[in-house]
């Protein structure tokens, strides 16, 4: 009872501050558009600020459809940013870490930058050793997406669309992609991906947000407690391409079935940990039959007690511990992004699926509609 009274007061205070600042009429949430700069070609890039009724805020830019900031409460109700990002469009153009971006046409790796579909071999860019990573040289993370506010029942929504033309980065088919970000009043960021094609193609869409639940600049993420709802993972070779095996996590550093500190086994003498330089692996998510969307992972930060739950319709999640961050990138507010200062939970189909018929299929045919949903839910613990 006491708590709900407090909430009313806080919500009222937030509302009053917003009204005082903008002179706007009272409303439960808002979406605002501002300029985020221009690409070198002179294309205008926008920044949308979505605020829910609790004052939780998500900034999303049309450049790469990237999540720029995400401010959620800690155990004391204090809002703080929990993702890496940049102050302007230049940071997004030059970084090679896919920070916060939408990833396509194919999230993660395709081995030897080749795949066969309907008996035809398609050749892609080798932008990661011998392999293709995250869509190639100019993936969806480097596109300027069209944006408009979308209706949402309990929150604020932004619709982003992009036409990936037939042959772009070597992939067949004109692919119409739509991503809807909804900042829900329950303090969740929902991402709905949909797409249609006019030729048989492959696709695997995800978002590459880097999280640090204590806030960017607060040090490494090794003390975060992580649960991944997976009994198996897909071991990789030297180029981080899955071997095709689905390996039990039991008895390995990949067993996160019970909440475990991210750092507790990250330097262990394990072949797979060594290949990844830490965690950089796809987990095979457990799913109850008939369950439309399942809990993939749950993370708790011990000091702020912020909790992130990841729910998805996808069969896999790439758990990546920012092993390639080396301090050379400078993000928002002049913070340098050092090794393992953030983690990613990229929901996805398994890497290299176009070359692994035993993995769930990533093919899309004309007349079919690709549709996946991932929800990042935020809360706190006592
Ligand atoms: C994914 C990959 C990593 C790395 C990052 C971006 O998570 O699996 O190997 O390429 O993207 O740096």
Coordinates of C-alpha atoms and ligand atoms in Angstrom, one line a residue:
X1 CA 0.0 0.0 0.0
X2 CA 2.7 2.4 1.1
X3 CA 4.6 1.6 -2.0
X4 CA 1.8 2.4 -4.4
X5 CA 1.4 5.8 -2.7
X6 CA 5.0 6.4 -3.2
X7 CA 4.8 5.5 -6.9
X8 CA 1.9 7.9 -7.5
X9 CA 4.0 10.6 -5.9
X10 CA 7.1 9.8 -8.1
X11 CA 5.0 9.6 -11.2
X12 CA 3.4 12.9 -10.4
X13 CA 6.8 14.5 -9.7
X14 CA 8.1 13.2 -13.0
X15 CA 5.1 14.5 -14.8
X16 CA 5.3 17.9 -13.3
X17 CA 9.0 18.2 -14.1
X18 CA 8.3 17.2 -17.7
X19 CA 5.4 19.7 -17.9
X20 CA 7.5 22.5 -16.3
X21 CA 10.3 21.9 -18.7
X22 CA 8.3 21.6 -21.9
X23 CA 5.1 23.4 -21.1
X24 CA 3.3 20.4 -22.6
X25 CA 0.0 19.2 -21.5
X26 CA -0.1 16.2 -19.1
X27 CA 0.3 12.9 -20.8
X28 CA 1.6 9.5 -19.6
X29 CA 4.5 9.2 -22.0
X30 CA 6.1 10.9 -25.0
X31 CA 8.0 10.5 -28.2
X32 CA 10.2 13.3 -29.4
X33 CA 12.3 13.7 -32.5
X34 CA 15.5 15.7 -32.8
X35 CA 18.5 15.9 -35.2
X36 CA 21.4 13.5 -34.6
X37 CA 23.6 14.9 -37.4
X38 CA 24.2 13.9 -41.0
X39 CA 26.0 11.1 -42.9
X40 CA 29.0 12.1 -45.0
X41 CA 26.6 12.0 -48.0
X42 CA 24.5 14.7 -46.4
X43 CA 21.6 12.4 -45.4
X44 CA 19.8 13.6 -42.2
X45 CA 19.9 11.3 -39.2
X46 CA 17.3 11.6 -36.5
X47 CA 17.2 10.7 -32.8
X48 CA 13.9 9.6 -31.2
X49 CA 13.4 9.9 -27.5
X50 CA 10.8 7.6 -26.1
X51 CA 9.7 8.2 -22.5
X52 CA 7.2 5.9 -20.7
X53 CA 4.9 6.9 -17.9
X54 CA 7.5 6.1 -15.3
X55 CA 10.1 8.4 -16.9
X56 CA 12.1 5.4 -18.3
X57 CA 13.7 6.6 -21.5
X58 CA 15.0 5.0 -24.7
X59 CA 16.9 7.0 -27.3
X60 CA 16.9 5.4 -30.8
X61 CA 18.6 6.8 -33.9
X62 CA 17.6 6.2 -37.5
X63 CA 21.3 5.4 -38.2
X64 CA 21.4 1.6 -38.0
X65 CA 18.2 1.7 -35.9
X66 CA 20.6 1.9 -33.0
X67 CA 19.6 2.1 -29.3
X68 CA 21.7 5.1 -28.1
X69 CA 20.7 5.1 -24.5
X70 CA 18.3 3.3 -22.1
X71 CA 17.7 4.8 -18.7
X72 CA 16.1 2.5 -16.2
X73 CA 15.7 2.7 -12.4
X74 CA 18.1 1.2 -9.9
X75 CA 17.1 -0.3 -6.5
X76 CA 16.5 3.3 -5.2
X77 CA 14.4 4.3 -8.2
X78 CA 17.2 6.4 -9.6
X79 CA 17.3 6.3 -13.4
X80 CA 20.6 5.5 -15.1
X81 CA 21.8 4.5 -18.5
X82 CA 22.5 0.8 -19.0
X83 CA 23.8 0.6 -22.6
X84 CA 26.9 1.7 -24.5
X85 CA 26.4 4.3 -27.3
X86 CA 27.7 7.5 -28.9
X87 CA 26.7 11.2 -28.7
X88 CA 26.3 11.7 -32.4
X89 CA 26.1 9.9 -35.7
X90 CA 29.9 9.9 -36.3
X91 CA 30.4 7.3 -33.5
X92 CA 28.0 5.0 -35.2
X93 CA 29.6 5.4 -38.6
X94 CA 33.1 4.6 -37.5
X95 CA 32.8 2.0 -34.8
X96 CA 33.3 -1.7 -35.9
X97 CA 31.7 -3.1 -32.8
X98 CA 28.0 -2.8 -33.9
X99 CA 27.2 -0.9 -30.7
X100 CA 23.4 -0.8 -30.1
X101 CA 22.6 -1.5 -33.8
X102 CA 20.1 -3.5 -35.7
X103 CA 21.9 -6.3 -37.5
X104 CA 21.1 -7.8 -40.9
X105 CA 20.7 -9.3 -43.3
X106 CA 22.4 -12.1 -41.4
X107 CA 23.3 -11.6 -37.7
X108 CA 26.5 -13.3 -36.7
X109 CA 28.7 -15.4 -39.0
X110 CA 28.4 -17.2 -42.4
X111 CA 31.3 -19.5 -42.9
X112 CA 33.7 -18.9 -45.8
X113 CA 31.4 -16.0 -46.9
X114 CA 29.4 -18.5 -49.0
X115 CA 26.1 -20.2 -48.9
X116 CA 24.0 -22.3 -51.2
X117 CA 20.3 -21.8 -51.8
X118 CA 18.1 -23.6 -54.3
X119 CA 21.3 -25.1 -55.8
X120 CA 22.9 -21.7 -56.4
X121 CA 26.0 -20.4 -54.6
X122 CA 26.0 -16.9 -53.2
X123 CA 29.2 -15.1 -52.5
X124 CA 29.4 -12.5 -49.7
X125 CA 32.0 -10.1 -48.3
X126 CA 34.7 -11.6 -46.1
X127 CA 34.7 -9.0 -43.4
X128 CA 35.7 -11.2 -40.5
X129 CA 38.7 -13.3 -41.6
X130 CA 37.4 -15.8 -44.1
X131 CA 33.9 -15.3 -43.0
X132 CA 31.0 -12.8 -43.2
X133 CA 29.9 -11.2 -40.0
X134 CA 26.7 -9.3 -39.3
X135 CA 25.6 -8.7 -42.9
X136 CA 28.9 -7.9 -44.6
X137 CA 30.7 -4.6 -45.4
X138 CA 27.6 -2.4 -45.1
X139 CA 25.1 -4.2 -43.0
X140 CA 21.8 -2.9 -41.7
X141 CA 23.7 -1.2 -38.9
X142 CA 25.1 1.3 -41.5
X143 CA 21.8 2.1 -43.1
X144 CA 19.6 5.1 -42.4
X145 CA 16.2 3.7 -41.6
X146 CA 12.9 5.5 -42.3
X147 CA 11.1 6.1 -39.0
X148 CA 7.7 7.1 -37.8
X149 CA 5.8 7.0 -34.5
X150 CA 3.6 3.9 -34.2
X151 CA 0.5 3.3 -32.1
X152 CA 1.1 1.5 -28.8
X153 CA -1.4 0.6 -26.1
X154 CA 0.8 0.7 -23.0
X155 CA 3.9 2.7 -24.0
X156 CA 5.6 4.5 -26.9
X157 CA 6.5 2.9 -30.2
X158 CA 8.7 3.7 -33.1
X159 CA 8.5 1.9 -36.4
X160 CA 11.6 1.7 -38.6
X161 CA 11.7 0.4 -42.1
X162 CA 14.4 -0.4 -44.6
X163 CA 14.5 -1.9 -48.1
X164 CA 17.5 -4.1 -48.6
X165 CA 17.7 -4.4 -52.4
X166 CA 18.1 -7.6 -54.4
X167 CA 21.9 -8.4 -54.4
X168 CA 22.8 -6.0 -51.6
X169 CA 25.9 -7.4 -49.9
X170 CA 25.4 -10.5 -52.1
X171 CA 22.1 -11.6 -50.7
X172 CA 19.2 -12.4 -53.0
X173 CA 15.8 -10.8 -53.0
X174 CA 14.3 -7.3 -52.3
X175 CA 13.8 -7.6 -48.6
X176 CA 11.3 -5.2 -46.9
X177 CA 12.3 -5.0 -43.3
X178 CA 10.2 -3.5 -40.5
X179 CA 11.3 -3.2 -36.9
X180 CA 9.1 -1.8 -34.2
X181 CA 10.6 -0.7 -30.9
X182 CA 8.1 -0.3 -28.1
X183 CA 9.1 1.1 -24.8
X184 CA 6.4 -0.4 -22.6
X185 CA 5.0 1.2 -19.4
X186 CA 6.1 -2.0 -17.7
X187 CA 9.7 -0.8 -18.3
X188 CA 10.4 -3.3 -21.1
X189 CA 11.9 -2.6 -24.5
X190 CA 10.2 -4.8 -27.0
X191 CA 11.7 -5.3 -30.5
X192 CA 9.5 -6.8 -33.2
X193 CA 11.2 -7.7 -36.4
X194 CA 9.3 -8.5 -39.6
X195 CA 10.3 -9.0 -43.3
X196 CA 9.1 -10.1 -46.7
X197 CA 11.1 -11.0 -49.8
X198 CA 10.4 -11.4 -53.5
X199 CA 13.1 -14.1 -54.0
X200 CA 14.2 -17.0 -51.8
X201 CA 16.7 -15.6 -49.3
X202 CA 18.2 -16.1 -45.8
X203 CA 18.0 -13.7 -42.9
X204 CA 18.7 -13.5 -39.2
X205 CA 17.9 -10.2 -37.6
X206 CA 19.0 -9.0 -34.2
X207 CA 19.9 -6.1 -32.0
X208 CA 23.5 -5.6 -30.8
X209 CA 23.1 -3.6 -27.6
X210 CA 25.9 -3.7 -25.1
X211 CA 24.7 -3.7 -21.5
X212 CA 26.3 -2.7 -18.3
X213 CA 23.6 -2.7 -15.7
X214 CA 25.7 -0.5 -13.3
X215 CA 26.1 2.0 -16.1
X216 CA 28.7 2.5 -18.9
X217 CA 32.0 3.6 -17.3
X218 CA 31.4 1.7 -14.0
X219 CA 34.0 -0.9 -14.8
X220 CA 33.7 -4.5 -16.1
X221 CA 30.7 -6.7 -16.1
X222 CA 32.4 -9.7 -14.6
X223 CA 30.4 -9.4 -11.3
X224 CA 27.0 -9.4 -13.0
X225 CA 25.0 -12.6 -12.2
X226 CA 23.8 -14.3 -15.3
X227 CA 21.3 -17.1 -15.9
X228 CA 21.0 -18.5 -19.5
X229 CA 18.0 -20.8 -20.1
X230 CA 20.0 -23.3 -22.2
X231 CA 21.1 -26.9 -21.7
X232 CA 23.3 -26.8 -24.8
X233 CA 25.5 -24.4 -26.8
X234 CA 27.1 -24.5 -30.2
X235 CA 30.9 -25.0 -30.0
X236 CA 33.0 -23.1 -32.6
X237 CA 36.1 -23.5 -34.6
X238 CA 39.0 -21.0 -34.8
X239 CA 37.0 -18.6 -36.9
X240 CA 34.1 -18.8 -34.4
X241 CA 32.0 -20.8 -36.9
X242 CA 29.9 -23.5 -35.2
X243 CA 31.2 -27.0 -35.8
X244 CA 27.6 -28.2 -36.0
X245 CA 27.6 -30.0 -32.6
X246 CA 25.1 -29.1 -29.9
X247 CA 27.1 -29.6 -26.8
X248 CA 25.8 -30.1 -23.2
X249 CA 26.7 -27.1 -21.0
X250 CA 26.8 -29.4 -18.0
X251 CA 30.3 -29.5 -16.5
X252 CA 31.6 -26.7 -18.7
X253 CA 32.0 -22.9 -18.1
X254 CA 28.9 -22.5 -20.4
X255 CA 26.6 -23.8 -17.7
X256 CA 24.6 -20.7 -16.7
X257 CA 21.4 -22.7 -15.9
X258 CA 21.7 -21.4 -12.3
X259 CA 22.6 -17.7 -11.9
X260 CA 26.5 -17.5 -11.9
X261 CA 28.9 -14.6 -11.9
X262 CA 29.9 -13.8 -15.5
X263 CA 33.6 -13.7 -14.5
X264 CA 33.8 -16.8 -12.4
X265 CA 35.0 -19.1 -15.3
X266 CA 35.8 -16.6 -18.0
X267 CA 39.6 -17.2 -17.8
X268 CA 39.4 -20.9 -17.4
X269 CA 41.5 -23.3 -19.3
X270 CA 38.7 -24.4 -21.6
X271 CA 39.2 -24.8 -25.3
X272 CA 36.0 -23.0 -26.2
X273 CA 36.6 -20.1 -23.8
X274 CA 40.1 -19.7 -25.3
X275 CA 38.7 -19.7 -28.9
X276 CA 36.2 -17.0 -28.0
X277 CA 38.7 -15.0 -25.9
X278 CA 35.9 -15.3 -23.3
X279 CA 32.3 -15.8 -24.1
X280 CA 31.3 -15.3 -27.7
X281 CA 29.0 -18.3 -28.2
X282 CA 25.5 -19.2 -29.3
X283 CA 23.3 -20.9 -26.7
X284 CA 20.5 -23.3 -27.7
X285 CA 17.5 -22.0 -25.7
X286 CA 15.2 -24.3 -23.8
X287 CA 11.6 -23.8 -24.9
X288 CA 8.4 -25.3 -23.4
X289 CA 6.2 -26.7 -26.2
X290 CA 3.5 -24.3 -27.2
X291 CA 5.2 -21.4 -25.4
X292 CA 5.1 -18.4 -27.8
X293 CA 7.9 -16.5 -26.2
X294 CA 10.4 -17.8 -23.7
X295 CA 12.8 -16.5 -21.1
X296 CA 16.3 -16.7 -22.6
X297 CA 18.4 -15.0 -19.9
X298 CA 18.3 -13.1 -16.7
X299 CA 21.0 -10.8 -15.4
X300 CA 21.3 -9.1 -12.0
X301 CA 23.8 -6.4 -11.1
X302 CA 24.7 -6.8 -7.5
X303 CA 25.2 -3.1 -6.5
X304 CA 22.3 -1.4 -8.3
X305 CA 20.2 -4.5 -8.1
X306 CA 19.0 -3.8 -11.6
X307 CA 17.6 -6.9 -13.3
X308 CA 17.5 -7.5 -17.1
X309 CA 15.4 -10.4 -18.4
X310 CA 15.6 -11.3 -22.1
X311 CA 12.6 -13.0 -23.6
X312 CA 12.5 -14.2 -27.2
X313 CA 10.8 -16.2 -29.9
X314 CA 14.3 -17.0 -31.4
X315 CA 15.9 -20.4 -30.9
X316 CA 19.3 -19.0 -29.8
X317 CA 21.2 -16.2 -28.1
X318 CA 24.8 -15.1 -28.6
X319 CA 26.4 -14.3 -25.3
X320 CA 29.3 -12.0 -26.0
X321 CA 31.4 -10.5 -23.2
X322 CA 32.9 -7.5 -25.1
X323 CA 36.2 -9.4 -25.6
X324 CA 37.1 -7.2 -28.6
X325 CA 36.5 -3.9 -26.8
X326 CA 40.0 -2.6 -26.2
X327 CA 39.6 0.9 -24.9
X328 CA 40.1 2.6 -28.3
X329 CA 36.4 3.5 -28.7
X330 CA 35.2 6.5 -26.9
X331 CA 31.4 6.6 -26.3
X332 CA 28.9 9.0 -24.7
X333 CA 30.3 11.4 -22.2
X334 CA 33.9 10.6 -23.1
X335 CA 33.8 7.1 -21.6
X336 CA 36.3 4.7 -23.2
X337 CA 34.9 1.2 -23.9
X338 CA 37.4 -1.2 -22.3
X339 CA 37.6 -5.0 -22.6
X340 CA 34.5 -6.7 -21.0
X341 CA 33.0 -3.4 -19.9
X342 CA 29.7 -4.6 -21.3
X343 CA 28.0 -7.8 -22.5
X344 CA 25.6 -8.6 -25.3
X345 CA 22.7 -11.1 -25.5
X346 CA 22.0 -11.2 -29.2
X347 CA 18.8 -13.2 -29.8
X348 CA 19.1 -15.1 -33.1
X349 CA 19.0 -18.2 -35.2
X350 CA 22.3 -20.1 -34.9
X351 CA 25.4 -18.7 -36.7
X352 CA 26.1 -20.3 -40.1
X353 CA 22.7 -21.8 -40.4
X354 CA 22.6 -21.4 -44.2
X355 CA 25.4 -24.0 -44.3
X356 CA 24.1 -26.2 -41.5
X357 CA 21.0 -28.0 -42.7
X358 CA 20.7 -29.6 -39.2
X359 CA 20.2 -26.2 -37.6
X360 CA 16.7 -24.4 -37.6
X361 CA 16.3 -22.9 -41.0
X362 CA 16.9 -19.2 -41.8
X363 CA 15.3 -19.3 -45.2
X364 CA 12.5 -16.9 -46.2
X365 CA 10.4 -17.4 -49.4
X366 CA 8.1 -15.0 -51.3
X367 CA 4.7 -15.1 -49.7
X368 CA 6.1 -15.9 -46.2
X369 CA 6.4 -13.3 -43.5
X370 CA 9.4 -13.3 -41.2
X371 CA 8.4 -12.4 -37.7
X372 CA 10.3 -12.5 -34.4
X373 CA 10.0 -10.8 -31.1
X374 CA 12.6 -10.0 -28.4
X375 CA 11.8 -8.2 -25.1
X376 CA 14.4 -6.7 -22.8
X377 CA 12.5 -6.4 -19.4
X378 CA 13.9 -4.2 -16.7
X379 CA 13.2 -4.4 -13.0
X380 CA 15.0 -4.4 -9.6
X381 CA 15.6 -6.8 -6.8
X382 CA 15.8 -6.0 -3.1
Ligands
LIG1 C1 29.2 -10.5 -32.2 C2 30.3 -11.5 -32.5 C3 31.6 -11.1 -31.9 C4 32.0 -9.7 -32.3 C5 30.9 -8.8 -32.0 C6 31.2 -7.4 -32.5 O1 28.9 -10.7 -30.9 O2 29.9 -12.8 -32.2 O3 32.6 -12.0 -32.3 O4 32.2 -9.7 -33.7 O5 29.6 -9.2 -32.5 O6 32.4 -7.0 -32.2

